[in-house]
mmCIF file of C-alpha atoms in Angstrom:
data_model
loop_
_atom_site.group_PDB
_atom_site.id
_atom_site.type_symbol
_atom_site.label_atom_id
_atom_site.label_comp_id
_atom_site.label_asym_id
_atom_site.label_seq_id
_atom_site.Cartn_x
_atom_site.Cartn_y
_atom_site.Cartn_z
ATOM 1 C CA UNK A 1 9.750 -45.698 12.561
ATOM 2 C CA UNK A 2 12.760 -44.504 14.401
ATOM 3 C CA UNK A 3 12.660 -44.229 18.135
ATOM 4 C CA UNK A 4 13.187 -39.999 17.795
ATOM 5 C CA UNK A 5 10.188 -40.027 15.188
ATOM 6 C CA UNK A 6 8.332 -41.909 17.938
ATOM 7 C CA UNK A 7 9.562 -39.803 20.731
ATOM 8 C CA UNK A 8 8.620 -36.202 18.288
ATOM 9 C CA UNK A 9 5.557 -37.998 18.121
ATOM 10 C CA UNK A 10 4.338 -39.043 21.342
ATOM 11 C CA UNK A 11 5.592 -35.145 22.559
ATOM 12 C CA UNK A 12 3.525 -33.243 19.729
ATOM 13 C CA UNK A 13 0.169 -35.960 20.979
ATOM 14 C CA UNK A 14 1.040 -34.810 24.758
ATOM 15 C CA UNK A 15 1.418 -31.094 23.724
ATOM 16 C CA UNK A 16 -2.327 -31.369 21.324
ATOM 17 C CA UNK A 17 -3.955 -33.627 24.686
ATOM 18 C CA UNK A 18 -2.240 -30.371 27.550
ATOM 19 C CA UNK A 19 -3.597 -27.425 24.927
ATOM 20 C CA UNK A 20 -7.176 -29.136 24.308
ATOM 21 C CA UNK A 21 -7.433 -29.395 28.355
ATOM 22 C CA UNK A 22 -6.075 -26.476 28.743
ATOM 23 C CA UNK A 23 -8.920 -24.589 26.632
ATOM 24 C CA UNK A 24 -11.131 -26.857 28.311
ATOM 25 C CA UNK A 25 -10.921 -25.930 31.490
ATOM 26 C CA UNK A 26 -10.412 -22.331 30.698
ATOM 27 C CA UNK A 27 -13.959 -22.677 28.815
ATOM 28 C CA UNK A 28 -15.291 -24.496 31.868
ATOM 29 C CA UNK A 29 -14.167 -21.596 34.620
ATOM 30 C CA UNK A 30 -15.652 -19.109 32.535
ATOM 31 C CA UNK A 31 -18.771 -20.618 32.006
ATOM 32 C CA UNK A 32 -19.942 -22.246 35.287
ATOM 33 C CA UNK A 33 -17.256 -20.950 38.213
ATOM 34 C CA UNK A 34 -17.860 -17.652 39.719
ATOM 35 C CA UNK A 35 -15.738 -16.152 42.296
ATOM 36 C CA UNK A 36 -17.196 -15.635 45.668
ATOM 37 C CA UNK A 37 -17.644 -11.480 46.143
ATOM 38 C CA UNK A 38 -17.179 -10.475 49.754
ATOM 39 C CA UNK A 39 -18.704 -7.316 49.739
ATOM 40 C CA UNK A 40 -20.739 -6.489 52.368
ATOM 41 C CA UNK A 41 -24.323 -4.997 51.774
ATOM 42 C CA UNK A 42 -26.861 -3.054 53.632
ATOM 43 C CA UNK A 43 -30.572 -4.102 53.344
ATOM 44 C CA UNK A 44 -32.959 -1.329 54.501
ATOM 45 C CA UNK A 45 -36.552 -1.996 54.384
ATOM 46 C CA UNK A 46 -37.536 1.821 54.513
ATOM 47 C CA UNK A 47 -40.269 2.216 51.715
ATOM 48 C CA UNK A 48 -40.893 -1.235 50.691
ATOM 49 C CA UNK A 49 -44.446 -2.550 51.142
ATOM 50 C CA UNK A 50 -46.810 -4.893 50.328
ATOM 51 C CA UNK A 51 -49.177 -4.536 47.221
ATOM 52 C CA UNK A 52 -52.478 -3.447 48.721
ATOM 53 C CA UNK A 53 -54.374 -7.117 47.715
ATOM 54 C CA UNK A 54 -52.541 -9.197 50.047
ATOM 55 C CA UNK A 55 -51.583 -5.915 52.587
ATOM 56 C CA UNK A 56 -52.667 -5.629 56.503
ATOM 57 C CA UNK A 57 -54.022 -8.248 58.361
ATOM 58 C CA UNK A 58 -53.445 -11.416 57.359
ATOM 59 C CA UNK A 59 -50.907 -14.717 57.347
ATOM 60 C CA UNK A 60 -47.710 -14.302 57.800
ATOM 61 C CA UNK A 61 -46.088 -13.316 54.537
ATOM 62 C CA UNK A 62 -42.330 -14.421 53.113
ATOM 63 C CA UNK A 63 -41.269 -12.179 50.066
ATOM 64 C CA UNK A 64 -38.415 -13.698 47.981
ATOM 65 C CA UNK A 65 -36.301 -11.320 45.584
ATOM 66 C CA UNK A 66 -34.859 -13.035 43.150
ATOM 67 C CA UNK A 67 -32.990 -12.802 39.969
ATOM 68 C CA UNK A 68 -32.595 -15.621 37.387
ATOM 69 C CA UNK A 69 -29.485 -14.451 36.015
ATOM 70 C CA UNK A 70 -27.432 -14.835 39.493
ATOM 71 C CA UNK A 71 -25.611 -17.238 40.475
ATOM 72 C CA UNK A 72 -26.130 -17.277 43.818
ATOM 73 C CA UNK A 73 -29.921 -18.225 43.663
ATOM 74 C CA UNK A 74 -28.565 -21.729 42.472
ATOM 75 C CA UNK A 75 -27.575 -22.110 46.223
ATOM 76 C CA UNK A 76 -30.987 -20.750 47.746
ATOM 77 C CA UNK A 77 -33.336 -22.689 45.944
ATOM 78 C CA UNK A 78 -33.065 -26.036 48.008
ATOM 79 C CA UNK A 79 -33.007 -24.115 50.984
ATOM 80 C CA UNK A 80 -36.424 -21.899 49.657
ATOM 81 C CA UNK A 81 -38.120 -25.341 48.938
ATOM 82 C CA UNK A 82 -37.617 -26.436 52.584
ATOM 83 C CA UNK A 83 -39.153 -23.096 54.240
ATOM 84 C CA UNK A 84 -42.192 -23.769 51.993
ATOM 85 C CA UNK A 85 -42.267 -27.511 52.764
ATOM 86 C CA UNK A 86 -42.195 -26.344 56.292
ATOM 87 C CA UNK A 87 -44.093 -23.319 56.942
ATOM 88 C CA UNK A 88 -46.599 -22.925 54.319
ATOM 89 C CA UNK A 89 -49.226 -24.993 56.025
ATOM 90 C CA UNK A 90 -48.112 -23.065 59.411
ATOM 91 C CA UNK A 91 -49.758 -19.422 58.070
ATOM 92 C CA UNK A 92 -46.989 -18.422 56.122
ATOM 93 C CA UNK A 93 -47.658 -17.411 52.730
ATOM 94 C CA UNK A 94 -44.967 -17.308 50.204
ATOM 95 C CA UNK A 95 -44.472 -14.756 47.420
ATOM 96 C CA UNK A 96 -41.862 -13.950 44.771
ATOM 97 C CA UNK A 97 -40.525 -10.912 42.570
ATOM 98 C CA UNK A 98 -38.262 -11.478 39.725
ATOM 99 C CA UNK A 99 -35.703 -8.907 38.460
ATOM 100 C CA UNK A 100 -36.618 -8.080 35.146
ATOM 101 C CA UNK A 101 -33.964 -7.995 33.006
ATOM 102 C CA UNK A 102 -33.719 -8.608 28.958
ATOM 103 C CA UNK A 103 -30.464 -11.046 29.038
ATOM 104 C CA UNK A 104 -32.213 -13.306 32.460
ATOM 105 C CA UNK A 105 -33.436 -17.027 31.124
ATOM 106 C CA UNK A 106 -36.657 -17.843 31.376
ATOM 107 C CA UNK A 107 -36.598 -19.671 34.540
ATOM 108 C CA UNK A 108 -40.214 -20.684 35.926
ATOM 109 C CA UNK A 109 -40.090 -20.009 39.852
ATOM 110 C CA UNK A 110 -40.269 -22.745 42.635
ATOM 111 C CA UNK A 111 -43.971 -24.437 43.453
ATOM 112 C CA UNK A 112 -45.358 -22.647 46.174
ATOM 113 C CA UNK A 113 -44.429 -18.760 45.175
ATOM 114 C CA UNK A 114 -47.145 -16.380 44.344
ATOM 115 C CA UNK A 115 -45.593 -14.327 41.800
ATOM 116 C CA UNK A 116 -45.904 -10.271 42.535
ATOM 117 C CA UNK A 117 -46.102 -7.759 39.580
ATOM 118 C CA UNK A 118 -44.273 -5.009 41.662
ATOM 119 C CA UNK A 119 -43.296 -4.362 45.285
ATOM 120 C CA UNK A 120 -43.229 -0.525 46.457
ATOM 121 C CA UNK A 121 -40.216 0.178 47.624
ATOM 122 C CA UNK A 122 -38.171 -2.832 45.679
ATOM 123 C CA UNK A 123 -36.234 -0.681 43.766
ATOM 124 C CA UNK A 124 -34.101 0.541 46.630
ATOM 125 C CA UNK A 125 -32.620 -3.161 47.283
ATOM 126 C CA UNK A 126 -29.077 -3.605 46.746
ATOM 127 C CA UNK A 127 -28.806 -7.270 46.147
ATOM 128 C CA UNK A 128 -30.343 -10.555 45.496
ATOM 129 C CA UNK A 129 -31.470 -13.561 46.589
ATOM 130 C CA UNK A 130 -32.744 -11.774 49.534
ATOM 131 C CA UNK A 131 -36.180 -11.746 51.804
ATOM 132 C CA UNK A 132 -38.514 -9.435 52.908
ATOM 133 C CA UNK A 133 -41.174 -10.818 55.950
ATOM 134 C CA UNK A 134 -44.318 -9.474 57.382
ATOM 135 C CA UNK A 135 -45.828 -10.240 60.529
ATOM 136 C CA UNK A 136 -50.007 -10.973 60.676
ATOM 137 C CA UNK A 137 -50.345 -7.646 61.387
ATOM 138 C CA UNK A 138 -49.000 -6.477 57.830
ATOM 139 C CA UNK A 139 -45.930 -4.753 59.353
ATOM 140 C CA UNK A 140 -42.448 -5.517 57.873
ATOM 141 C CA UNK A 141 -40.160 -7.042 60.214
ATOM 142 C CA UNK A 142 -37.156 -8.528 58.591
ATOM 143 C CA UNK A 143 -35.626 -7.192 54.938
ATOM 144 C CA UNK A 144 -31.988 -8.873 53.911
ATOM 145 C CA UNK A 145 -30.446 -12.319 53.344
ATOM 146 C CA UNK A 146 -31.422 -15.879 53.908
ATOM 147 C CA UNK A 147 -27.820 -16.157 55.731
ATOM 148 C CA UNK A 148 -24.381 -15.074 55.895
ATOM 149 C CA UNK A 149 -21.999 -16.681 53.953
ATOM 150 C CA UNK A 150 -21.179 -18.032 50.270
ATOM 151 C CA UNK A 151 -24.374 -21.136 51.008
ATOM 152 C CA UNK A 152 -27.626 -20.847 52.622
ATOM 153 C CA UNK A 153 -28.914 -24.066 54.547
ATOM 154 C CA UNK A 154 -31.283 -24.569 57.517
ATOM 155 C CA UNK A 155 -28.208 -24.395 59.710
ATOM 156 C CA UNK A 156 -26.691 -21.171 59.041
ATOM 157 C CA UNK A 157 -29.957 -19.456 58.044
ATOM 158 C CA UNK A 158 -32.091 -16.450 59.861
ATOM 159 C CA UNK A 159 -35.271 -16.777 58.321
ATOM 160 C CA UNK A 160 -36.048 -19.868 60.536
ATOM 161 C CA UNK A 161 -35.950 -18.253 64.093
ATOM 162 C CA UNK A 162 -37.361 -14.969 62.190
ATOM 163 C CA UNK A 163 -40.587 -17.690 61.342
ATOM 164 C CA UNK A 164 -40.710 -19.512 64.458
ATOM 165 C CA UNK A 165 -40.775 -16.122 66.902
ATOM 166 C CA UNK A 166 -43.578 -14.835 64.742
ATOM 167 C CA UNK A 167 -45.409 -18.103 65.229
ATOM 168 C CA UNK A 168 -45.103 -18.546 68.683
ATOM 169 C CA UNK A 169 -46.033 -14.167 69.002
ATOM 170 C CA UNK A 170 -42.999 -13.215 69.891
ATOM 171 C CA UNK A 171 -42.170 -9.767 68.228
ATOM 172 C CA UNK A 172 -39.142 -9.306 65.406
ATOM 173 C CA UNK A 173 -38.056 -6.520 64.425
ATOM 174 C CA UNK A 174 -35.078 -6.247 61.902
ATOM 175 C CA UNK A 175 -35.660 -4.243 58.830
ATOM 176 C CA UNK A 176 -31.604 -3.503 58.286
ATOM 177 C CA UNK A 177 -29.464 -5.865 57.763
ATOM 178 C CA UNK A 178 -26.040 -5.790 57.374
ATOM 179 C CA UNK A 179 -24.426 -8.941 55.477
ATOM 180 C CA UNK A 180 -21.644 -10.758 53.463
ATOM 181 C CA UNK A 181 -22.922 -12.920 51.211
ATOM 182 C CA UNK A 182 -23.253 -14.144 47.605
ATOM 183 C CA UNK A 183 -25.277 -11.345 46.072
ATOM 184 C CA UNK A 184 -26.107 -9.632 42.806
ATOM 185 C CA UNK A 185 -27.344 -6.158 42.402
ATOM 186 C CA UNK A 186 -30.829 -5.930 42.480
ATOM 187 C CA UNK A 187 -30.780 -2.488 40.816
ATOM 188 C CA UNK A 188 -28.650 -1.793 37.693
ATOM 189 C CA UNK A 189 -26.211 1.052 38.290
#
């Protein structure tokens, strides 16, 4: 073979091996990357309340929203499987309600989450993952985010000083919430 057959060659195997990568990566980016939306969202907990079974007095209870077709619930999880590692033997009881929605995988929720039916009031949130916490009481102190921000951790999070005041008595009271975060809508518009 003559050394401009090899050199055609070797270019038309580079060119193939840059347009197979290239479609790779393009199928990658569309399939697992999601850009990070900055919007900012207002959680108001006016009209949301607790079925009347688990209602008034009682533990301290943790609602998680939650949406198996977002994203951003891939980032919560670890940080939901800590607060029930750590608080539900403290007299915090842990619930869940799932969006329902026809094109959302079947994704079983984490150990530890009561499932609810229906919420009152659910319907009005904006966005998901997101948290909704009633004192012992049965009065709704905190609606919104686990944090601010693109991750949720222990270290940027507000649910943790939201769970420690109410266990040491101390009263909260935050039941709007304005945040930037990675959300979904909770309601289809």
């Amino acid at each position: 073979m003559t050394p401009r057959r090899k050199f055609v060659l070797a270019l038309l195997v580079l060119g193939l091996w840059a347009a197979g990568f290239w479609l790779a990566r393009g199928w990658y980016q569309d399939s697992y990357l999601r850009t990070f939306d900055t919007r900012t969202v207002l959680f108001n907990g006016d009209g949301l309340a607790l079925p009347q079974k688990i209602a008034g007095a009682g533990p301290i209870r943790l609602v998680h929203f939650w949406d198996p077709a977002c994203p951003c619930n891939v980032g919560n999880q670890q940080h939901l499987a800590e607060l029930i590692e750590r608080y539900a033997g403290r007299g915090v009881a842990f619930y869940s309600l799932r969006k329902a929605a026809e094109d959302a995988p079947d994704i079983a929720p984490l150990p530890g989450l009561q499932p609810l039916a229906r919420l009152e009031g659910a319907d009005g949130l904006p966005a998901s993952p997101a948290v909704a916490i009633w004192d012992t009481t049965g009065r709704l102190i905190y609606v919104g985010p686990y944090s601010e921000g693109a991750v949720c951790t222990s270290s940027n999070s507000f649910i943790e000083p939201i769970l420690e005041s109410l266990l040491q008595g101390r009263p909260v009271s935050a039941t709007h919430s304005l945040a930037s975060g990675c959300f979904c809508d909770w309601t289809d518009r």
